[in-house]
Coordinates of C-alpha atoms in Angstrom, one line a residue:
Chain A
M257 CA 26.9 -3.3 -70.1
T258 CA 23.8 -6.1 -69.3
S259 CA 24.9 -9.4 -70.2
E260 CA 22.4 -12.2 -70.7
P261 CA 20.7 -13.9 -67.7
M262 CA 22.6 -17.2 -66.9
E263 CA 19.8 -19.7 -67.5
D264 CA 19.7 -18.6 -71.2
L265 CA 23.5 -18.8 -71.2
L266 CA 23.6 -22.2 -70.2
R267 CA 20.4 -23.2 -72.0
A268 CA 21.2 -25.9 -74.5
P269 CA 20.9 -24.6 -78.3
Q270 CA 18.0 -26.1 -80.2
G271 CA 19.2 -28.5 -82.9
A272 CA 22.7 -30.8 -82.4
I273 CA 25.0 -29.4 -80.1
D274 CA 28.9 -30.3 -80.1
L275 CA 29.9 -30.4 -76.4
S276 CA 33.4 -30.7 -77.1
A277 CA 33.2 -27.2 -78.2
R278 CA 31.4 -25.8 -75.1
E279 CA 34.1 -24.8 -71.9
T280 CA 33.9 -27.1 -69.1
N281 CA 36.1 -24.7 -67.3
A282 CA 34.0 -21.5 -67.8
S283 CA 31.5 -19.5 -65.4
P284 CA 29.0 -17.8 -67.8
G285 CA 26.6 -15.3 -66.7
F286 CA 29.1 -14.7 -63.7
D287 CA 31.3 -12.4 -63.2
G288 CA 33.2 -13.3 -59.9
G289 CA 36.0 -15.9 -59.0
K290 CA 35.5 -18.7 -56.4
K291 CA 35.0 -16.7 -53.1
D292 CA 32.7 -14.3 -54.8
G293 CA 30.7 -17.5 -56.4
K294 CA 30.5 -19.0 -52.7
V295 CA 29.0 -15.8 -51.5
A296 CA 26.8 -15.4 -54.1
L297 CA 25.7 -19.1 -53.7
L298 CA 25.0 -18.5 -49.9
G299 CA 23.5 -15.5 -50.8
L300 CA 20.7 -17.2 -52.8
G301 CA 19.8 -19.5 -50.0
A302 CA 17.4 -17.2 -47.9
G303 CA 15.3 -16.7 -51.4
L304 CA 15.6 -20.3 -52.3
A305 CA 14.1 -21.2 -48.8
D306 CA 11.1 -19.0 -49.0
L307 CA 10.5 -19.8 -52.5
Q308 CA 10.5 -23.5 -51.8
E309 CA 8.3 -22.9 -49.0
R310 CA 5.4 -21.4 -50.8
L311 CA 5.7 -24.4 -53.6
F312 CA 5.4 -26.7 -50.2
A313 CA 2.6 -24.4 -48.9
H314 CA 1.1 -24.8 -52.4
G315 CA 1.0 -28.5 -52.2
M316 CA -0.2 -29.0 -48.7
S317 CA -3.1 -26.9 -49.6
G318 CA -4.3 -29.0 -52.7
G319 CA -2.4 -27.4 -55.1
H320 CA -0.5 -29.7 -57.8
K321 CA 2.7 -27.6 -58.8
N322 CA 5.7 -29.6 -57.8
L323 CA 9.8 -29.5 -59.5
L324 CA 11.8 -32.1 -60.7
L325 CA 15.9 -31.4 -60.8
V326 CA 17.3 -34.5 -63.0
L327 CA 21.2 -34.3 -62.5
Q328 CA 23.3 -36.3 -65.1
G329 CA 27.0 -36.4 -65.6
M330 CA 29.9 -38.4 -66.0
D331 CA 31.4 -39.9 -63.0
T332 CA 33.1 -37.2 -60.7
S333 CA 30.9 -34.7 -62.4
G334 CA 29.5 -33.6 -59.0
K335 CA 26.5 -35.0 -59.0
G336 CA 26.8 -35.3 -54.9
G337 CA 28.6 -31.8 -54.3
T338 CA 25.4 -30.7 -55.8
L339 CA 23.2 -32.5 -53.6
R340 CA 25.3 -31.1 -50.6
K341 CA 26.0 -27.6 -51.4
T342 CA 22.9 -26.7 -53.5
V343 CA 19.8 -28.9 -52.8
G344 CA 21.3 -28.9 -48.9
L345 CA 20.2 -24.7 -49.3
M346 CA 16.8 -25.8 -49.2
D347 CA 14.2 -27.4 -46.1
P348 CA 15.1 -31.4 -46.5
Q349 CA 11.2 -31.6 -45.4
G350 CA 10.2 -30.6 -49.1
V351 CA 12.7 -32.5 -50.9
R352 CA 13.1 -36.1 -52.0
I353 CA 16.2 -37.1 -53.5
T354 CA 16.1 -40.4 -55.6
S355 CA 19.6 -41.8 -56.8
F356 CA 19.0 -44.3 -59.5
K357 CA 21.8 -47.0 -59.9
A358 CA 22.2 -50.3 -62.2
P359 CA 18.5 -51.4 -62.5
T360 CA 17.1 -54.2 -60.5
P361 CA 15.9 -57.6 -61.7
E362 CA 12.3 -56.3 -60.2
E363 CA 12.9 -53.3 -62.7
L364 CA 14.2 -54.8 -65.8
E365 CA 11.1 -56.6 -65.8
H366 CA 9.5 -53.2 -66.6
D367 CA 9.3 -50.4 -68.9
F368 CA 12.5 -48.6 -68.3
L369 CA 10.3 -45.5 -66.9
W370 CA 8.4 -47.7 -64.5
R371 CA 11.2 -47.3 -61.8
V372 CA 11.0 -43.6 -62.5
H373 CA 7.2 -42.9 -62.1
R374 CA 7.7 -44.4 -58.8
A375 CA 10.0 -41.7 -57.6
L376 CA 8.4 -38.8 -58.7
P377 CA 7.7 -36.1 -56.6
G378 CA 4.5 -35.2 -54.7
P379 CA 2.7 -31.9 -54.6
G380 CA 4.9 -29.8 -53.6
Y381 CA 7.8 -31.4 -53.0
V382 CA 11.3 -30.7 -54.8
G383 CA 12.5 -33.7 -56.5
V384 CA 15.7 -34.3 -57.6
F385 CA 17.3 -37.3 -59.6
D386 CA 20.4 -38.1 -59.1
R387 CA 21.0 -40.0 -62.6
S388 CA 17.8 -40.7 -64.1
H389 CA 15.9 -42.3 -66.8
Y390 CA 18.6 -40.6 -69.1
E391 CA 20.7 -43.7 -68.1
D392 CA 18.8 -45.6 -70.5
V393 CA 19.7 -43.6 -73.4
L394 CA 23.2 -42.8 -72.3
I395 CA 24.8 -46.1 -70.7
A396 CA 22.7 -48.1 -72.5
R397 CA 23.4 -47.0 -75.6
V398 CA 27.2 -46.7 -75.3
R399 CA 27.3 -50.3 -73.5
E400 CA 24.1 -51.6 -75.7
L401 CA 22.4 -52.7 -73.2
A402 CA 19.2 -52.7 -75.1
P403 CA 18.9 -52.7 -79.2
A404 CA 19.0 -49.8 -81.1
E405 CA 15.5 -49.8 -81.8
E406 CA 14.5 -49.5 -78.5
I407 CA 17.0 -47.1 -77.5
E408 CA 15.4 -45.2 -80.7
R409 CA 11.9 -45.6 -79.2
R410 CA 12.9 -44.3 -76.2
Y411 CA 13.4 -40.9 -77.1
D412 CA 10.1 -40.1 -77.8
A413 CA 8.9 -42.1 -74.9
I414 CA 11.3 -39.5 -72.6
N415 CA 9.2 -36.6 -74.3
A416 CA 6.0 -37.8 -74.0
F417 CA 6.4 -38.9 -70.1
E418 CA 8.1 -35.4 -69.9
A419 CA 5.4 -33.2 -71.8
D420 CA 2.8 -35.3 -69.7
L421 CA 4.8 -34.7 -66.5
V422 CA 4.8 -30.9 -67.0
E423 CA 1.1 -31.0 -68.1
S424 CA 0.0 -32.0 -64.8
G425 CA 1.9 -29.0 -63.2
T426 CA 6.0 -30.2 -62.5
T427 CA 8.1 -28.0 -63.7
I428 CA 11.4 -29.8 -64.9
V429 CA 15.0 -28.7 -64.8
K430 CA 17.9 -30.8 -66.4
C431 CA 21.2 -30.2 -65.8
M432 CA 24.2 -32.2 -67.7
L433 CA 27.3 -31.4 -65.5
H434 CA 29.6 -30.8 -67.9
I435 CA 33.6 -32.0 -67.1
S436 CA 36.5 -32.5 -69.0
A437 CA 38.2 -35.5 -69.4
D438 CA 41.1 -33.9 -67.9
E439 CA 39.4 -33.0 -64.7
Q440 CA 37.7 -36.3 -64.2
R441 CA 41.3 -37.7 -64.0
E442 CA 42.3 -35.2 -61.4
R443 CA 39.4 -35.8 -59.5
L444 CA 39.9 -39.5 -59.8
L445 CA 43.4 -39.7 -58.6
A446 CA 42.7 -36.9 -55.9
R447 CA 40.4 -39.9 -54.4
L448 CA 43.5 -42.1 -54.4
N449 CA 45.3 -40.0 -52.5
K450 CA 42.9 -39.9 -49.3
P451 CA 42.2 -43.2 -47.8
N452 CA 38.6 -41.6 -46.7
K453 CA 38.2 -41.5 -50.6
Y454 CA 38.9 -44.7 -51.2
W455 CA 35.2 -45.5 -51.0
K456 CA 34.6 -43.4 -53.7
Y457 CA 36.9 -45.3 -56.0
N458 CA 36.1 -48.1 -58.6
P459 CA 38.3 -49.2 -61.1
A460 CA 35.7 -50.0 -63.7
D461 CA 35.4 -46.0 -63.6
V462 CA 38.9 -46.0 -65.3
D463 CA 37.1 -48.3 -68.0
E464 CA 34.2 -46.6 -68.5
R465 CA 36.4 -43.8 -68.7
Q466 CA 38.1 -45.0 -72.4
R467 CA 34.9 -44.8 -73.6
W468 CA 34.7 -40.8 -73.4
P469 CA 34.0 -40.2 -76.6
A470 CA 31.4 -42.7 -76.9
Y471 CA 29.5 -41.5 -74.0
R472 CA 30.0 -37.7 -74.9
E473 CA 28.1 -38.5 -78.3
A474 CA 25.3 -40.4 -76.1
Y475 CA 24.9 -37.1 -74.3
E476 CA 24.8 -35.2 -77.3
I477 CA 22.1 -37.3 -79.1
A478 CA 20.0 -37.6 -76.1
I479 CA 20.0 -33.3 -75.3
E480 CA 19.2 -32.8 -78.7
R481 CA 16.5 -35.6 -79.1
T482 CA 14.8 -34.5 -75.4
N483 CA 15.8 -30.7 -75.6
T484 CA 12.0 -29.5 -75.5
D485 CA 10.7 -26.0 -74.5
V486 CA 8.7 -27.6 -71.7
A487 CA 11.5 -29.5 -70.3
P488 CA 14.6 -28.3 -71.8
W489 CA 18.5 -29.0 -70.8
Y490 CA 21.0 -26.9 -69.7
V491 CA 24.6 -27.7 -69.9
I492 CA 26.6 -26.4 -66.9
P493 CA 30.4 -25.8 -66.8
A494 CA 31.4 -28.2 -63.9
D495 CA 35.0 -27.9 -64.2
K496 CA 34.8 -25.3 -61.2
K497 CA 33.0 -26.9 -58.9
W498 CA 31.7 -23.2 -56.7
Y499 CA 30.0 -22.6 -60.6
R500 CA 28.2 -25.7 -60.9
N501 CA 26.5 -25.3 -57.7
L502 CA 26.0 -21.5 -58.0
A503 CA 24.5 -22.2 -61.6
I504 CA 22.3 -25.1 -60.2
G505 CA 21.3 -22.8 -57.5
H506 CA 20.4 -19.7 -59.9
L507 CA 18.2 -22.4 -62.0
L508 CA 16.4 -23.8 -59.4
H509 CA 15.9 -20.3 -58.0
H510 CA 14.8 -19.1 -61.6
A511 CA 12.3 -22.3 -62.1
L512 CA 10.6 -21.4 -58.6
S513 CA 10.4 -17.8 -59.1
E514 CA 8.7 -18.4 -62.8
L515 CA 5.8 -20.2 -60.6
H516 CA 5.0 -16.9 -58.8
L517 CA 3.5 -18.8 -56.1
D518 CA 1.2 -16.4 -53.0
W519 CA 1.1 -17.9 -49.7
P520 CA -2.4 -20.2 -49.9
S521 CA -5.2 -17.7 -48.0
A522 CA -7.1 -19.4 -45.6
D523 CA -9.7 -21.4 -46.0
F524 CA -11.1 -20.7 -42.3
D525 CA -12.5 -18.1 -40.3
V526 CA -9.0 -16.5 -39.1
E527 CA -11.2 -15.0 -36.0
E528 CA -13.3 -17.5 -35.0
E529 CA -10.4 -20.0 -34.9
R530 CA -8.9 -17.7 -32.5
R531 CA -12.0 -17.6 -30.2
R532 CA -12.1 -21.3 -30.1
L533 CA -8.4 -21.7 -29.2
A534 CA -9.2 -18.8 -26.7
E535 CA -12.6 -20.3 -24.7
E536 CA -11.7 -24.1 -25.3
D537 CA -11.5 -25.5 -21.7
P538 CA -8.4 -26.0 -20.1
I539 CA -6.6 -29.6 -21.3
T540 CA -5.1 -31.3 -18.7
Chain B
M107 CA 30.0 -32.8 -10.5
T108 CA 29.6 -35.6 -13.7
S109 CA 25.9 -35.5 -14.9
E110 CA 24.2 -38.3 -16.5
P111 CA 24.7 -38.3 -20.6
M112 CA 21.6 -36.8 -22.5
E113 CA 20.5 -40.1 -23.9
D114 CA 20.2 -41.9 -20.6
L115 CA 18.3 -38.6 -19.3
L116 CA 16.1 -38.8 -22.4
R117 CA 15.7 -43.0 -22.5
A118 CA 12.0 -43.6 -21.7
P119 CA 11.7 -45.7 -18.6
Q120 CA 10.9 -49.4 -18.3
G121 CA 7.6 -50.3 -17.6
A122 CA 4.3 -47.6 -17.5
I123 CA 5.3 -43.9 -18.1
D124 CA 3.3 -40.8 -17.0
L125 CA 3.8 -38.7 -19.3
S126 CA 2.0 -36.1 -17.5
A127 CA 4.8 -36.3 -14.7
R128 CA 7.7 -35.7 -17.3
E129 CA 8.9 -32.2 -17.9
T130 CA 8.1 -30.8 -21.6
N131 CA 10.2 -27.3 -20.9
A132 CA 13.4 -28.8 -19.7
S133 CA 16.4 -29.2 -21.0
P134 CA 18.2 -32.2 -19.3
G135 CA 21.7 -32.7 -20.1
F136 CA 22.4 -29.3 -21.2
D137 CA 23.5 -26.4 -18.6
G138 CA 23.2 -23.5 -21.0
G139 CA 20.3 -21.4 -22.3
K140 CA 18.9 -20.8 -25.7
K141 CA 22.0 -19.4 -27.6
D142 CA 24.4 -21.9 -26.1
G143 CA 21.8 -24.5 -27.4
K144 CA 22.1 -23.0 -30.9
V145 CA 26.2 -22.7 -31.2
A146 CA 26.1 -26.4 -29.4
L147 CA 23.9 -27.8 -32.1
L148 CA 26.0 -26.1 -34.9
G149 CA 29.2 -27.5 -33.2
L150 CA 27.5 -31.3 -33.4
G151 CA 27.3 -30.8 -37.2
A152 CA 31.2 -31.4 -38.5
G153 CA 31.0 -34.5 -36.2
L154 CA 27.9 -35.4 -37.6
A155 CA 28.5 -35.2 -40.8
D156 CA 31.6 -36.9 -40.5
L157 CA 29.8 -39.9 -39.1
Q158 CA 27.3 -40.2 -41.7
E159 CA 29.5 -40.2 -44.5
R160 CA 31.1 -42.9 -42.9
L161 CA 28.1 -44.6 -42.6
F162 CA 27.1 -43.7 -46.5
A163 CA 30.7 -45.3 -47.3
H164 CA 30.7 -48.4 -45.5
G165 CA 26.6 -48.7 -47.5
M166 CA 28.2 -47.9 -50.9
S167 CA 30.8 -50.6 -50.0
G168 CA 28.8 -53.4 -49.2
G169 CA 27.9 -53.1 -45.8
H170 CA 24.5 -53.2 -44.3
K171 CA 24.3 -50.6 -41.7
N172 CA 22.1 -48.0 -42.1
L173 CA 20.1 -46.1 -39.4
L174 CA 16.1 -45.1 -38.9
L175 CA 14.9 -42.0 -37.1
V176 CA 11.4 -42.3 -36.1
L177 CA 9.8 -38.8 -35.1
Q178 CA 6.4 -38.7 -33.4
G179 CA 4.5 -36.3 -31.4
M180 CA 1.3 -34.2 -31.3
D181 CA 0.4 -31.5 -34.0
T182 CA 3.1 -28.5 -33.9
S183 CA 5.4 -30.3 -31.6
G184 CA 8.2 -29.6 -34.3
K185 CA 8.9 -32.7 -36.5
G186 CA 8.9 -30.4 -39.4
G187 CA 11.4 -27.9 -37.4
T188 CA 13.6 -31.1 -36.2
L189 CA 13.8 -32.1 -40.3
R190 CA 15.1 -28.5 -41.2
K191 CA 17.1 -27.8 -38.3
T192 CA 18.8 -31.1 -37.2
V193 CA 18.1 -33.2 -40.1
G194 CA 19.5 -30.8 -42.3
L195 CA 22.7 -30.6 -40.8
M196 CA 23.3 -34.0 -42.2
D197 CA 24.2 -34.6 -46.3
P198 CA 21.2 -34.8 -48.3
Q199 CA 22.8 -37.5 -50.4
G200 CA 22.4 -40.1 -47.7
V201 CA 19.1 -39.3 -45.7
R202 CA 16.1 -40.0 -46.9
I203 CA 12.6 -38.9 -45.3
T204 CA 9.1 -40.0 -45.6
S205 CA 6.6 -38.4 -44.4
F206 CA 3.4 -40.6 -43.1
K207 CA -0.1 -39.2 -43.8
A208 CA -3.6 -40.8 -43.4
P209 CA -3.1 -44.1 -45.6
T210 CA -4.3 -44.1 -49.0
P211 CA -6.8 -46.5 -50.3
E212 CA -4.0 -48.8 -52.0
E213 CA -2.0 -48.7 -48.6
L214 CA -5.3 -49.7 -46.2
E215 CA -5.4 -52.8 -48.7
H216 CA -2.4 -54.2 -46.9
D217 CA -1.4 -54.5 -43.4
F218 CA -0.3 -51.5 -41.7
L219 CA 3.6 -52.2 -41.8
W220 CA 3.3 -52.5 -45.7
R221 CA 4.2 -49.2 -46.3
V222 CA 6.7 -48.6 -43.8
H223 CA 8.6 -51.3 -45.4
R224 CA 8.9 -49.9 -48.8
A225 CA 10.0 -46.9 -47.1
L226 CA 13.1 -48.3 -44.9
P227 CA 16.4 -47.0 -46.2
G228 CA 19.0 -48.9 -48.1
P229 CA 22.3 -49.6 -46.6
G230 CA 24.1 -46.8 -45.6
Y231 CA 21.7 -44.5 -45.4
V232 CA 20.0 -42.3 -42.4
G233 CA 16.0 -42.7 -43.0
V234 CA 14.0 -40.2 -41.1
F235 CA 10.1 -41.3 -40.3
D236 CA 8.1 -38.0 -40.0
R237 CA 5.4 -39.8 -38.2
S238 CA 5.6 -43.6 -38.8
H239 CA 3.5 -46.8 -38.1
Y240 CA 3.0 -45.8 -34.7
E241 CA 0.4 -43.6 -36.1
D242 CA -1.4 -47.2 -36.3
V243 CA -1.3 -47.7 -32.4
L244 CA -2.0 -43.8 -31.6
I245 CA -5.0 -42.1 -33.6
A246 CA -6.0 -45.5 -34.8
R247 CA -6.6 -46.2 -31.1
V248 CA -7.5 -42.9 -30.3
R249 CA -9.9 -42.6 -33.4
E250 CA -10.8 -46.9 -32.9
L251 CA -10.0 -46.8 -36.8
A252 CA -9.5 -50.3 -36.3
P253 CA -11.0 -52.9 -34.1
A254 CA -9.3 -53.3 -30.1
E255 CA -8.1 -56.6 -31.1
E256 CA -6.0 -55.3 -34.0
I257 CA -4.4 -52.3 -32.1
E258 CA -3.5 -54.8 -29.4
R259 CA -1.9 -57.4 -32.0
R260 CA -0.1 -54.7 -33.8
Y261 CA 2.5 -53.4 -30.9
D262 CA 3.6 -57.2 -30.6
A263 CA 4.1 -56.9 -35.0
I264 CA 5.9 -53.6 -34.3
N265 CA 8.4 -55.3 -32.0
A266 CA 8.7 -58.1 -34.2
F267 CA 9.2 -56.0 -37.1
E268 CA 12.0 -53.8 -35.4
A269 CA 13.6 -56.4 -34.1
D270 CA 14.0 -57.9 -37.4
L271 CA 15.2 -54.4 -38.7
V272 CA 18.0 -54.4 -36.0
E273 CA 19.0 -57.4 -36.7
S274 CA 19.5 -57.1 -40.2
G275 CA 21.6 -53.7 -39.3
T276 CA 19.3 -50.8 -38.5
T277 CA 19.8 -49.0 -35.8
I278 CA 16.7 -47.1 -34.7
V279 CA 16.3 -44.3 -32.7
K280 CA 12.2 -43.1 -31.6
C281 CA 11.5 -39.6 -30.2
M282 CA 8.6 -38.9 -29.1
L283 CA 8.7 -34.8 -29.2
H284 CA 6.7 -34.0 -26.0
I285 CA 5.0 -30.8 -25.7
S286 CA 2.4 -29.3 -23.4
A287 CA -0.8 -28.6 -24.6
D288 CA -0.3 -24.7 -23.6
E289 CA 2.4 -24.8 -25.9
Q290 CA 0.7 -26.5 -28.2
R291 CA -2.0 -23.5 -28.3
E292 CA 0.6 -20.4 -28.5
R293 CA 1.9 -22.6 -31.6
L294 CA -1.4 -22.8 -33.3
L295 CA -2.2 -18.9 -32.1
A296 CA 0.8 -18.0 -33.6
R297 CA 0.1 -19.9 -36.9
L298 CA -3.2 -18.0 -37.2
N299 CA -1.2 -14.3 -36.6
K300 CA 0.8 -14.8 -40.0
P301 CA -0.6 -14.9 -43.3
N302 CA 2.3 -16.9 -44.6
K303 CA 1.7 -19.7 -41.9
Y304 CA -2.3 -20.1 -42.6
W305 CA -1.0 -23.5 -44.6
K306 CA -0.1 -24.8 -41.6
Y307 CA -3.3 -24.3 -39.9
N308 CA -6.3 -26.7 -40.1
P309 CA -9.2 -26.6 -37.8
A310 CA -9.4 -30.2 -37.4
D311 CA -6.2 -29.9 -35.5
V312 CA -8.1 -28.0 -32.8
D313 CA -11.2 -30.9 -32.4
E314 CA -8.1 -33.4 -32.2
R315 CA -6.8 -31.4 -29.4
Q316 CA -9.7 -31.8 -27.6
R317 CA -8.9 -35.3 -27.3
W318 CA -5.0 -34.7 -25.8
P319 CA -5.5 -37.0 -22.9
A320 CA -6.6 -40.0 -25.2
Y321 CA -3.6 -39.0 -27.3
R322 CA -1.2 -38.8 -24.5
E323 CA -2.4 -42.4 -23.1
A324 CA -2.0 -43.9 -26.4
Y325 CA 1.2 -42.9 -26.6
E326 CA 1.7 -43.8 -22.8
I327 CA 0.6 -47.6 -24.0
A328 CA 2.3 -47.3 -27.1
I329 CA 6.2 -46.3 -25.4
E330 CA 5.2 -48.8 -22.7
R331 CA 4.7 -51.8 -25.2
T332 CA 7.7 -51.0 -27.6
N333 CA 10.3 -49.7 -25.7
T334 CA 12.7 -52.5 -26.2
D335 CA 16.4 -52.2 -25.7
V336 CA 16.9 -52.9 -29.4
A337 CA 15.0 -50.0 -29.9
P338 CA 14.2 -47.7 -27.6
W339 CA 12.2 -44.9 -26.9
Y340 CA 13.5 -41.5 -25.8
V341 CA 10.5 -38.4 -24.7
I342 CA 12.5 -35.4 -26.0
P343 CA 11.1 -32.1 -24.1
A344 CA 9.9 -30.0 -27.0
D345 CA 8.5 -26.8 -25.8
K346 CA 12.1 -25.3 -26.3
K347 CA 12.6 -25.8 -30.1
W348 CA 16.6 -25.5 -29.7
Y349 CA 16.4 -28.0 -27.1
R350 CA 14.5 -30.2 -29.0
N351 CA 17.1 -29.6 -32.2
L352 CA 19.8 -30.3 -29.7
A353 CA 18.6 -33.3 -28.2
I354 CA 17.8 -35.3 -31.3
G355 CA 21.2 -33.9 -32.8
H356 CA 22.6 -35.3 -29.9
L357 CA 21.0 -39.1 -30.1
L358 CA 21.9 -38.9 -33.9
H359 CA 25.4 -37.8 -33.0
H360 CA 25.4 -40.7 -30.3
A361 CA 23.8 -43.4 -32.3
L362 CA 26.5 -43.2 -35.6
S363 CA 29.5 -43.0 -32.7
E364 CA 28.2 -46.3 -31.4
L365 CA 28.5 -48.1 -35.0
H366 CA 32.3 -47.0 -34.9
L367 CA 32.7 -47.4 -38.4
D368 CA 36.3 -47.0 -40.4
W369 CA 36.4 -45.9 -43.5
P370 CA 36.5 -48.9 -46.1
S371 CA 39.8 -49.7 -46.7
A372 CA 40.7 -49.9 -50.6
D373 CA 39.5 -53.5 -52.5
F374 CA 42.1 -52.7 -55.1
D375 CA 45.7 -51.9 -55.6
V376 CA 46.3 -48.0 -55.4
E377 CA 49.6 -47.5 -57.2
E378 CA 48.3 -50.0 -60.0
E379 CA 45.2 -47.4 -59.9
R380 CA 47.6 -44.2 -60.2
R381 CA 49.9 -46.1 -63.0
R382 CA 46.6 -46.5 -65.3
L383 CA 45.2 -42.9 -65.0
A384 CA 48.9 -41.7 -65.5
E385 CA 49.5 -44.0 -68.3
E386 CA 46.3 -43.9 -70.0
D387 CA 46.1 -42.3 -74.0
P388 CA 44.8 -39.0 -74.1
I389 CA 41.1 -38.8 -74.3
T390 CA 39.6 -36.2 -76.2

């Protein structure tokens, strides 16, 4: 009994996608429960660290490859938790996180991709976008922050931008953290039950929540229009936090494995360097 | 028998400092050995995470405080290890690391502090500089990359810059990772012994090593000139990796504690929000 690999099960299908038909509470590709899932995530840690160090070594040695993880999802879908539990498994030296908020006046003066360009990871780095240029076709569509033709133009602009990135050595992994409206309510209520979580609660989130169907539609359109072979979308059932963490850890591990990176070889004479260090005058 | 707190023992003295007289292999303020030190560092983890989350909550709620950790030291002194083992204890969501390399042509067109301004952490964040504006009075002095008067001007410029930062809410912790030349030789040789560490080895580092006394002098001058009360220097004995990690963890913990941050209170009516969530129409 072989099941499909997790990355295939999570990959968004080509063509139209119906998010209401995709389970938010499932754990595709994993047979265990919460405890097993947490153990499995920690089990990924060493391999992930090794693969990430190879990528970093590659970048520090003149290579051009890097990785970009895009995290999108409704409020409370767990972008922060993913950063802590999954991204936190990697060496922070090689990770660069950018959290995209509402654009600043300076950012609004430029094309929507301007600020994204500035946040791209350098060679060898794992860049993580906590929200991203997809906000410009999600909230921007739902709240009509830009004319319809401009929104329309952006899907192609995103595809062209991402294709360029991939061409220049970036592996792109796009994850939509998919929770149910009921799960969001529970998470919002939980914030209200703990005074040390009040800071995470914003009454405007409840107003935004009323637009849930419009957001779902905006996600469906965005995923359909930008789910390219070079920069695929994954839809992560995210009601179970442990599964969300594990699934994204798995996708990172898989994407890094696919780079097949060896350790850079020495571009110097190892014996000669040993001799230099052994024979040098004492330094005081 | 009470010993002085670790932060006081590590604080660079006012006035001239003689780095050759400061031990690189000591563990001031800590009575145990390697195993105890590792346990103590992990013991700091939960408290550090709590303090960091308070800072992040404060920043997300309109507060202006943040923290900037500056890491300086000779090659192999352990800046990368500190990022992994100590900075890695914190939630990556609230940490922003910048690694400063040789300035790019664009950076060289600006004042030396230009690129540093662009890398400052936002409100609520812990910013970490892996190398920093101090390179502009260290390697720049040793290798005469700028005229002597310009180097001279920079100490005051740094003090004014850092005083402004502190004034606007930043806590600055500056750490010099202090290793011996012998320890550096051992670490360089160790890199030559492992093919998966060749990428960290650069023959130019051995040339740079010949200038050890000039670098020591440059550090002594930089520390003396910029060891202000608002932005103090700490000299971390760094031959023992475990002690270096623990000491910097302790300094971070201490600095965050000193902010005395409470959880932000709700700026909304908690009961009313509970009601809104309970009474809303079902969302599908």
